[in-house]
mmCIF file of C-alpha atoms and ligand atoms in Angstrom:
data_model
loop_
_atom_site.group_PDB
_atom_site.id
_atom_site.type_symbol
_atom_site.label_atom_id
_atom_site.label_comp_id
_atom_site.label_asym_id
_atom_site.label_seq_id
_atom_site.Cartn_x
_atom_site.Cartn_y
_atom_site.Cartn_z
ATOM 1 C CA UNK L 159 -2.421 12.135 0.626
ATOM 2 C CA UNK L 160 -5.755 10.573 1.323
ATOM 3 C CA UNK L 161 -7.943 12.357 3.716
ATOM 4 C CA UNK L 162 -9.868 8.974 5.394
ATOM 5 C CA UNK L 163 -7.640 6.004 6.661
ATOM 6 C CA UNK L 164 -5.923 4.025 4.199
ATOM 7 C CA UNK L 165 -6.380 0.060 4.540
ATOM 8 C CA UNK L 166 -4.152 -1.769 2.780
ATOM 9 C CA UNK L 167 -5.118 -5.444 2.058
ATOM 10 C CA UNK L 168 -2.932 -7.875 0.172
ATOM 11 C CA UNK L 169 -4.711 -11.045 -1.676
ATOM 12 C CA UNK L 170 -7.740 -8.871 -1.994
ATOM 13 C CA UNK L 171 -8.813 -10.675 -5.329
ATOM 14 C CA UNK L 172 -11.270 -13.239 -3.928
ATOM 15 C CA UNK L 173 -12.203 -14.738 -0.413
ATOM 16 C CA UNK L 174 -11.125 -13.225 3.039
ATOM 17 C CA UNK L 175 -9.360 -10.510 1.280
ATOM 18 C CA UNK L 176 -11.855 -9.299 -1.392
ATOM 19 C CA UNK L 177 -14.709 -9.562 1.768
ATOM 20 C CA UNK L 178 -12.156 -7.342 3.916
ATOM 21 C CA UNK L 179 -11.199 -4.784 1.262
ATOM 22 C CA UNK L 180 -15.289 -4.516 0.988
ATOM 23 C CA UNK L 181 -16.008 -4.431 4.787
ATOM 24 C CA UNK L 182 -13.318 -1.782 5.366
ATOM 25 C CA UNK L 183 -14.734 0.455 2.775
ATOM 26 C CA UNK L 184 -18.019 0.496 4.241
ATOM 27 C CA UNK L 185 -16.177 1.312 7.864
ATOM 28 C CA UNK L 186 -14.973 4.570 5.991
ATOM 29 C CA UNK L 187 -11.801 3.826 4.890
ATOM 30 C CA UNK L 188 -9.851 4.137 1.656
ATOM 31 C CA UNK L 189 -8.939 1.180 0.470
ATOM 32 C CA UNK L 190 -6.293 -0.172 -1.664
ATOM 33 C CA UNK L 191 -6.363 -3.675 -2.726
ATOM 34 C CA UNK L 192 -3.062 -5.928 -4.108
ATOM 35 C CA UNK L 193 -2.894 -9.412 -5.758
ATOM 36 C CA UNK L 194 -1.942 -10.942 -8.880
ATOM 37 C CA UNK L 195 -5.037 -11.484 -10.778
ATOM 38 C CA UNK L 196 -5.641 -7.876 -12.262
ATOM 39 C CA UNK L 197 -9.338 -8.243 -13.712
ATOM 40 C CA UNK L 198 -10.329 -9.655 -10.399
ATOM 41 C CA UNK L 199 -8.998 -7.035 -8.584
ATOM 42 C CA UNK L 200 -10.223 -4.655 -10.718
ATOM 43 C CA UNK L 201 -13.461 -5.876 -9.987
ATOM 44 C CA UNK L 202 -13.289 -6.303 -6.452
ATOM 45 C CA UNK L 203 -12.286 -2.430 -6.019
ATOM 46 C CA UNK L 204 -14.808 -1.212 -8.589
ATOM 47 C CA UNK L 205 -17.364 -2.324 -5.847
ATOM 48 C CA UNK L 206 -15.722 -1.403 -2.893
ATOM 49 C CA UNK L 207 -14.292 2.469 -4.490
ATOM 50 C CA UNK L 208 -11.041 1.186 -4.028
ATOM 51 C CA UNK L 209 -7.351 1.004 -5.869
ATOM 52 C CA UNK L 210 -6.290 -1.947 -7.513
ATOM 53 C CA UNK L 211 -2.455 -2.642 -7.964
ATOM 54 C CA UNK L 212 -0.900 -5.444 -9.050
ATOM 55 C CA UNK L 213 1.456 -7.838 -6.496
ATOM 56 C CA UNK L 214 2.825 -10.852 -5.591
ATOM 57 C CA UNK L 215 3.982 -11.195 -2.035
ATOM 58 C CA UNK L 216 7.032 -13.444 -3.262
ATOM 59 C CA UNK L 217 8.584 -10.900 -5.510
ATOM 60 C CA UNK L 218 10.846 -8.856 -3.606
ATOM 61 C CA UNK L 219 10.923 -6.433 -6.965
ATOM 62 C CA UNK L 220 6.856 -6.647 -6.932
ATOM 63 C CA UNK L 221 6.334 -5.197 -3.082
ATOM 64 C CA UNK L 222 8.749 -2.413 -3.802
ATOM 65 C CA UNK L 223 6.446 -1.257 -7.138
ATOM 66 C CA UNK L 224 3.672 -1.428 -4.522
ATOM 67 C CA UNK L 225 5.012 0.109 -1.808
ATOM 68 C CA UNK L 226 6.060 3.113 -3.743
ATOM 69 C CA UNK L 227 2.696 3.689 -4.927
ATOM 70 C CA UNK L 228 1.573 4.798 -1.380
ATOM 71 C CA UNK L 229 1.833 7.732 0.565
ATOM 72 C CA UNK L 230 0.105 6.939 3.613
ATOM 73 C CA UNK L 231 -1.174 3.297 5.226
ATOM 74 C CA UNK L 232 -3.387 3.364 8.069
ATOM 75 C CA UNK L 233 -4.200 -0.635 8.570
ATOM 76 C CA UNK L 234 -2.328 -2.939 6.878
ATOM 77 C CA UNK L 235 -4.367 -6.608 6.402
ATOM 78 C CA UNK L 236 -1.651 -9.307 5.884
ATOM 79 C CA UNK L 237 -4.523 -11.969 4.276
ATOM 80 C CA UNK L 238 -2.571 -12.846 0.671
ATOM 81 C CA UNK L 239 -1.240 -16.894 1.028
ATOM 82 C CA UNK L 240 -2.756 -20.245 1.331
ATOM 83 C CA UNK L 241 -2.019 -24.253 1.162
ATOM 84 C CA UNK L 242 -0.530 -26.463 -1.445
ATOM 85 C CA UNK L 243 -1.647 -30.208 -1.252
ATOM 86 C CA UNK L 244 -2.537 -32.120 2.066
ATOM 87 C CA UNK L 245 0.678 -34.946 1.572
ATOM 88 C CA UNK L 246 1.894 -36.862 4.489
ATOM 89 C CA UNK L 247 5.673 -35.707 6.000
ATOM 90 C CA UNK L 248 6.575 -39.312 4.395
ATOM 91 C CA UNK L 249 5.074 -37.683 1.241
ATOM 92 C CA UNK L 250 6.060 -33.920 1.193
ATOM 93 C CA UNK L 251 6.547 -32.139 -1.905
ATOM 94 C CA UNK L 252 9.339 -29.483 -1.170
ATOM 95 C CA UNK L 253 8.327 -27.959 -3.956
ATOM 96 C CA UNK L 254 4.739 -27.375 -2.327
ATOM 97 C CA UNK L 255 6.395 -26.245 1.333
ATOM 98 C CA UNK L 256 8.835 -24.000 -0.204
ATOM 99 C CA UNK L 257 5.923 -22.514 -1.936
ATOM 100 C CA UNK L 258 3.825 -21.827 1.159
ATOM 101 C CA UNK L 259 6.875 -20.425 3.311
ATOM 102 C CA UNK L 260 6.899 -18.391 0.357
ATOM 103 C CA UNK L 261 3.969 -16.707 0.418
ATOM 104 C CA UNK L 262 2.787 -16.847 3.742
ATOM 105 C CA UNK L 263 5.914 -16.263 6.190
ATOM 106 C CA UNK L 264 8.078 -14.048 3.547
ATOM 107 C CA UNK L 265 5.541 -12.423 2.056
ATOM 108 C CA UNK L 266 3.867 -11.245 5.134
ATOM 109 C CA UNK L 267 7.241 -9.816 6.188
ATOM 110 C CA UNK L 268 8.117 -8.830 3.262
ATOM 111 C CA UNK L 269 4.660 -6.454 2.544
ATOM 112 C CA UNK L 270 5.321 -5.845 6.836
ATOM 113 C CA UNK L 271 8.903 -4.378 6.614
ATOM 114 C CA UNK L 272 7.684 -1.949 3.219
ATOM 115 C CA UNK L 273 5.021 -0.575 4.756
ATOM 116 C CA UNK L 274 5.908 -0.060 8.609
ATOM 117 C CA UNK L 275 7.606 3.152 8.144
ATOM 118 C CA UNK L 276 4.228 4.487 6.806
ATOM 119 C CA UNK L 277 2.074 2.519 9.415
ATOM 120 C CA UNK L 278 4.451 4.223 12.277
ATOM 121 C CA UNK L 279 3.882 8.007 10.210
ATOM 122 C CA UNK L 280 0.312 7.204 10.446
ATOM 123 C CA UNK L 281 0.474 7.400 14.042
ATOM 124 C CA UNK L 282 -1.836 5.496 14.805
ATOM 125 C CA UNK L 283 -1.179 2.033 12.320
ATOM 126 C CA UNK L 284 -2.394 -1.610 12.752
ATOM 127 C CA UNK L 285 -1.061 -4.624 11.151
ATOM 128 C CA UNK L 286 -3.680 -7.198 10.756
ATOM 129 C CA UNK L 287 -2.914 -10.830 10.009
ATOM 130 C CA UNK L 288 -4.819 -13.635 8.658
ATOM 131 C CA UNK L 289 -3.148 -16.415 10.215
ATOM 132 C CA UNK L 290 -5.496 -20.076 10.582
ATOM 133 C CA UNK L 291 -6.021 -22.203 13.646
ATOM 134 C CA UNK L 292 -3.355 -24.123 11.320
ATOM 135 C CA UNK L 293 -1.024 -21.821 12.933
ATOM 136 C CA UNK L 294 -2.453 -23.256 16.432
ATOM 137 C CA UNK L 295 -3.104 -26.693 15.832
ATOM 138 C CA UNK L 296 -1.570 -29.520 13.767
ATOM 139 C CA UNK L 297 -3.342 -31.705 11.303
ATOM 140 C CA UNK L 298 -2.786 -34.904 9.803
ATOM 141 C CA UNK L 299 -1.725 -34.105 6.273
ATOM 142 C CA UNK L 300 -1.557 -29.952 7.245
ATOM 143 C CA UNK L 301 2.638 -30.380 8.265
ATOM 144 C CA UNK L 302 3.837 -27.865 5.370
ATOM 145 C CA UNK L 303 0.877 -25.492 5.823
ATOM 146 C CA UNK L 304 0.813 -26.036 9.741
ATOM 147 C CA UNK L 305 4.771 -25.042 9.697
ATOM 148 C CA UNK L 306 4.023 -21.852 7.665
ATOM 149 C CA UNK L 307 1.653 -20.513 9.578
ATOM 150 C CA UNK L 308 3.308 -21.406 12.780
ATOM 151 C CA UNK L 309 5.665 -19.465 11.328
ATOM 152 C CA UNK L 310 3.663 -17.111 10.161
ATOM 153 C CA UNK L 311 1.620 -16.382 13.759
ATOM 154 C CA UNK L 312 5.209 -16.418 15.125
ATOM 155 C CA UNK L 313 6.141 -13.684 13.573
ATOM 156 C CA UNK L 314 2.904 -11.497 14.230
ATOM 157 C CA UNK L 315 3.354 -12.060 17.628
ATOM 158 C CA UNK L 316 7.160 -11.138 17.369
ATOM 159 C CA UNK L 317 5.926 -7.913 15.726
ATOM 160 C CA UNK L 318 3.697 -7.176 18.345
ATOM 161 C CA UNK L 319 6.379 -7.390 21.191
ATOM 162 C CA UNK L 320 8.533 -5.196 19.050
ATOM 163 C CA UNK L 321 6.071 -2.643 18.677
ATOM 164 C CA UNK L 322 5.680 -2.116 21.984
ATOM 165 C CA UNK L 323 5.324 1.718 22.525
ATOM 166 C CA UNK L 324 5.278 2.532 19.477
ATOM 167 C CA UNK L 325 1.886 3.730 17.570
ATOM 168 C CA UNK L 326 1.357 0.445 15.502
ATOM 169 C CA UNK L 327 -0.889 -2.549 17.091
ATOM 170 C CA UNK L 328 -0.865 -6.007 15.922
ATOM 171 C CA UNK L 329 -3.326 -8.627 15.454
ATOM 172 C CA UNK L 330 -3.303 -12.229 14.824
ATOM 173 C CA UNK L 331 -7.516 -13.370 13.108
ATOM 174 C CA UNK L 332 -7.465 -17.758 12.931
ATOM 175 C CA UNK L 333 -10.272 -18.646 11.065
ATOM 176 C CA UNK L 334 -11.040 -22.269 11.162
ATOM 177 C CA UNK L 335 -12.914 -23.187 8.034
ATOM 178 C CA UNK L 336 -14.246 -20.657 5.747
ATOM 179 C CA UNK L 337 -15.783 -21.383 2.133
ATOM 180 C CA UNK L 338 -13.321 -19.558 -0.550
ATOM 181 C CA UNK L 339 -10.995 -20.612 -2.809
ATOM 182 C CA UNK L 340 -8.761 -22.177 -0.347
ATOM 183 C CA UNK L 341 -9.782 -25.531 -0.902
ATOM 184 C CA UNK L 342 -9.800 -25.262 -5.001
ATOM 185 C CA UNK L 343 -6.334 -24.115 -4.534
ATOM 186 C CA UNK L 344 -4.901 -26.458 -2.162
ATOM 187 C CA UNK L 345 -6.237 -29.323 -4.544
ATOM 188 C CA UNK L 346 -4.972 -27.540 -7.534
ATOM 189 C CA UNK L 347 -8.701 -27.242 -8.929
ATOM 190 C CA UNK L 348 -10.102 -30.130 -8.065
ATOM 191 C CA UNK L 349 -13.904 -29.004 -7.339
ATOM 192 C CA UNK L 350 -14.920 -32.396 -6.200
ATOM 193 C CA UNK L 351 -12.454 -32.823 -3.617
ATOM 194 C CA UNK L 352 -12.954 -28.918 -2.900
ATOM 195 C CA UNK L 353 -15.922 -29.364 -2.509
ATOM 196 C CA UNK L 354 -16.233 -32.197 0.179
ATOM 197 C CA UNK L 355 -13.919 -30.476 2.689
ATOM 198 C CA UNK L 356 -17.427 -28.309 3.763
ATOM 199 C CA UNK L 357 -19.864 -31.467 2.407
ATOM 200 C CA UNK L 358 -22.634 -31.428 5.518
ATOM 201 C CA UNK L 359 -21.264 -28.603 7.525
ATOM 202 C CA UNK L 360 -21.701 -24.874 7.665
ATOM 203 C CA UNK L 361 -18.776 -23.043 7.272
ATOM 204 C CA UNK L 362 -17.504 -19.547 8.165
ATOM 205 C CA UNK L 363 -18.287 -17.688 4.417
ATOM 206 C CA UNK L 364 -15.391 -14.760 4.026
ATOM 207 C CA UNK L 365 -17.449 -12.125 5.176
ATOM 208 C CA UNK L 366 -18.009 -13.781 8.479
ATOM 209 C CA UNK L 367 -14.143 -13.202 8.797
ATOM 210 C CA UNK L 368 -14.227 -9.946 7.012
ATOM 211 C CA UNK L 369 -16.575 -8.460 9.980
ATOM 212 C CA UNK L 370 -14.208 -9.154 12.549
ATOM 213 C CA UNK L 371 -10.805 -7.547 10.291
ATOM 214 C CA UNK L 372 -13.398 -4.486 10.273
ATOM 215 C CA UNK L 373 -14.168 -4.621 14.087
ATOM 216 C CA UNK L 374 -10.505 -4.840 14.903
ATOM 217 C CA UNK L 375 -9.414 -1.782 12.513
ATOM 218 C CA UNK L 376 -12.214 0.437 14.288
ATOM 219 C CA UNK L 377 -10.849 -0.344 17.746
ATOM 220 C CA UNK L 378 -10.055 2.784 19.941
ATOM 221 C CA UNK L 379 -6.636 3.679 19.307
ATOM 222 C CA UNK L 380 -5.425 2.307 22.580
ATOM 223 C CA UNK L 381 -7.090 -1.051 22.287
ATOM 224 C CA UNK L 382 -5.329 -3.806 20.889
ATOM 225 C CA UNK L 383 -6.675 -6.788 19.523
ATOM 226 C CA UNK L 384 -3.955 -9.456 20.293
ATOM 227 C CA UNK L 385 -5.501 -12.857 18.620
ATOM 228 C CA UNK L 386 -8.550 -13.578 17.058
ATOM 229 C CA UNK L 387 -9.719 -17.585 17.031
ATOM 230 C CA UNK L 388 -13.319 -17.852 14.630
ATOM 231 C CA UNK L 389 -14.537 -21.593 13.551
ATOM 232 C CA UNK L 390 -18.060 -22.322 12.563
ATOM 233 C CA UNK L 391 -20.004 -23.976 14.896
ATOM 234 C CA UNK L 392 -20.401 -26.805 12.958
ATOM 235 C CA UNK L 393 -15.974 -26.990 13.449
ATOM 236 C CA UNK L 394 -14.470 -27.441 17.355
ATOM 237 C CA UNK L 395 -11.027 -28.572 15.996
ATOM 238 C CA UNK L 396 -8.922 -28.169 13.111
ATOM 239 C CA UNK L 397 -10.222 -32.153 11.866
ATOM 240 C CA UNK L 398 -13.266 -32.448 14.511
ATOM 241 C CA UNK L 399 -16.245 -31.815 12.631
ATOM 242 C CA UNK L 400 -19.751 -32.190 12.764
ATOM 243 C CA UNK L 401 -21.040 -33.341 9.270
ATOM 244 C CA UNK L 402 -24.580 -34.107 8.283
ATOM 245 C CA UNK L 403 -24.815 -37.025 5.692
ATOM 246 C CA UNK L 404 -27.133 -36.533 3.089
HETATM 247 N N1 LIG F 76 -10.416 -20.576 3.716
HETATM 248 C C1 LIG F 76 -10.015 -21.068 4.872
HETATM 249 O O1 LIG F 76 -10.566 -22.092 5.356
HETATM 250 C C2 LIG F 76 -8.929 -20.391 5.653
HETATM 251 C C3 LIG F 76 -8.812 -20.686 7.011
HETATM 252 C C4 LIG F 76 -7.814 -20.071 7.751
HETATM 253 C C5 LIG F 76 -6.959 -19.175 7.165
HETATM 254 N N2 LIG F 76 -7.065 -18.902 5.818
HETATM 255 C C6 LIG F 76 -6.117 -17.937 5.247
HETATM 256 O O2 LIG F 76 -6.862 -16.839 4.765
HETATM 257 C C7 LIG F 76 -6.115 -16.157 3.753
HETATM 258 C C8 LIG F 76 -7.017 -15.906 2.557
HETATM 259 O O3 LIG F 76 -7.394 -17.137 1.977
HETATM 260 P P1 LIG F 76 -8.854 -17.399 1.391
HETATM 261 O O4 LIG F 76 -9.472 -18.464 2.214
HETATM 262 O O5 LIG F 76 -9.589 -16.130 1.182
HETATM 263 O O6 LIG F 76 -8.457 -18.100 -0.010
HETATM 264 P P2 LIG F 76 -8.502 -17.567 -1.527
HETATM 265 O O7 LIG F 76 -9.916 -17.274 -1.911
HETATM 266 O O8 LIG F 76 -7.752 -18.596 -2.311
HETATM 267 O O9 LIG F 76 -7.693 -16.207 -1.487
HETATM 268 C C9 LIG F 76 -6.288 -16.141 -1.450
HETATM 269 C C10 LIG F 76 -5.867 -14.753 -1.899
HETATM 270 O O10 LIG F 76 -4.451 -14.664 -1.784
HETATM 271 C C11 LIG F 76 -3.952 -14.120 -2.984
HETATM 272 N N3 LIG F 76 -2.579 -14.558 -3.233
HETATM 273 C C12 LIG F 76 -2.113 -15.819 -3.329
HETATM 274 N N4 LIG F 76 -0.798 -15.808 -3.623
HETATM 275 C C13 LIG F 76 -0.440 -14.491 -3.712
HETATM 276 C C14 LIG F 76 0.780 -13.824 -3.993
HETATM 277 N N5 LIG F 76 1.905 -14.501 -4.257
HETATM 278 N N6 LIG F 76 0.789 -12.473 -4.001
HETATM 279 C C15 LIG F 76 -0.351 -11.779 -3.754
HETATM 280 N N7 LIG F 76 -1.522 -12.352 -3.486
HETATM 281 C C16 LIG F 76 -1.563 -13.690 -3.453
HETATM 282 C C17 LIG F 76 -4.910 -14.593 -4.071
HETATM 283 O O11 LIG F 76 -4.888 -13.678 -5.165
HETATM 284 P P3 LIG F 76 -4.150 -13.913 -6.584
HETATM 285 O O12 LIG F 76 -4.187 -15.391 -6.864
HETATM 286 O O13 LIG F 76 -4.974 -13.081 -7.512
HETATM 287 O O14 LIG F 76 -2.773 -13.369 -6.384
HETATM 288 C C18 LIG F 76 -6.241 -14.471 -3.339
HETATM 289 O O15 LIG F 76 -6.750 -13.174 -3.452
HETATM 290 C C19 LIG F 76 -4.901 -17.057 3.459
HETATM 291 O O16 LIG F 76 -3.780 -16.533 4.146
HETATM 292 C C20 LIG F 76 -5.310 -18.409 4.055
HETATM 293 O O17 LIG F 76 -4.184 -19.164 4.411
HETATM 294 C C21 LIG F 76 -8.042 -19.480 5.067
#
């Protein structure tokens, strides 16, 4: 068993995740970092001293071969999910919806319910979840990923009430927009339309969310960070922002 706090992060291959895995290491702990991509993984824990192992939040089969690779979890960062297309309700893909309830409700339970009995050993465990202001605050366009992580903040905050006197605290981070992969994936690679989601405005970059995942995991034991909101300034809504054309 590791002798420094382990943090756990899942989706730790690029963006919020990789930035957290890094930004925990530097706060002194040990970190071990999950997604599917192996070479990036491999190269996000090569900088960070970490442990890469493979996972996929949807694969029931996947979490177990992770879990059982652990002996002790300190903070456990719930980042690994994400949005599929930006169609109407009139327009929704099911295919697209079932995909995000997928990975960002079941998969954050499903990573949750494996590792809690070592978060409660730890005596002293947080569970950290990247949630969005999505999970807050409808969007034209957002309905599948806006349901998802209402459902996803839901359950956090479920988890937190359930917890209650027991040695595991719970936080909900919303980040409005930050500049990763996100928007490549949503569009399915589309770098042009990517692209002008953050045309003429600054957004968050991962590491501006990364600071705060580290800020909450060094917390005295008997604070707890409930919820987390973080939007550029450039962003006061999840569709009001200030763009300079150019
Ligand atoms: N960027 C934003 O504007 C923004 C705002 C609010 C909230 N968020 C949330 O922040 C979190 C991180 O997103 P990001 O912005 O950093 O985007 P990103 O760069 O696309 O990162 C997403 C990460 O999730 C991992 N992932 C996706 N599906 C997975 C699965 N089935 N199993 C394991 N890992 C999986 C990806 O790794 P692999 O593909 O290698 O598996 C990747 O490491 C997400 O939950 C997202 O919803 C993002």
């Amino acid at each position: 068993m590791s002798d420094r706090p382990v943090a756990v992060v899942t989706g730790a291959s690029s963006g919020i995740g990789a930035a957290s895995a890094r930004a925990l290491a530097r706060a002194g702990f040990e970190v071990v970092l999950g997604a599917r991509r192996a070479d990036r993984l491999i190269e996000v824990a090569a900088e960070c001293g970490g442990t890469p192992l493979p996972l996929d939040v949807t694969d029931e089969a996947s979490v177990a071969a992770f879990a059982s690779r652990l002996d002790r979890c300190d903070v456990l960062v719930n980042n690994a999910g994400g949005a599929f297309g930006l169609a109407s309700v009139a327009e929704a893909d099911l295919d697209d919806w079932q995909r995000m309830y997928d990975v960002n409700v079941l998969g954050t339970v499903r990573v949750t319910k494996a590792l809690l009995p070592l978060l409660l050993a730890s005596g002293d465990g947080q569970v950290i979840t990247i949630a969005s202001i999505a999970a807050h605050e409808p969007y034209p366009g957002g309905a599948g990923y806006n349901a998802a992580k209402h459902a996803e903040a839901a359950l956090t905050r479920v988890l937190r009430l359930e917890l209650l006197g027991r040695p595991v605290r719970v936080c909900e981070i919303d980040p409005g927009m930050v500049d990763t992969e996100f928007s490549l994936v949503r569009f399915e690679g589309d770098r042009d339309r990517a692209d002008a989601v953050y045309r003429g405005m600054t957004p968050l970059t991962a590491d501006d969310v990364a600071e705060s995942v580290a800020w909450v995991a060094t917390r005295p034991a008997h604070v707890n960070v409930d919820r987390l909101t973080i939007m550029p300034r450039d962003q006061a809504a999840a569709q009001i922002v200030h763009r300079v054309e150019g």
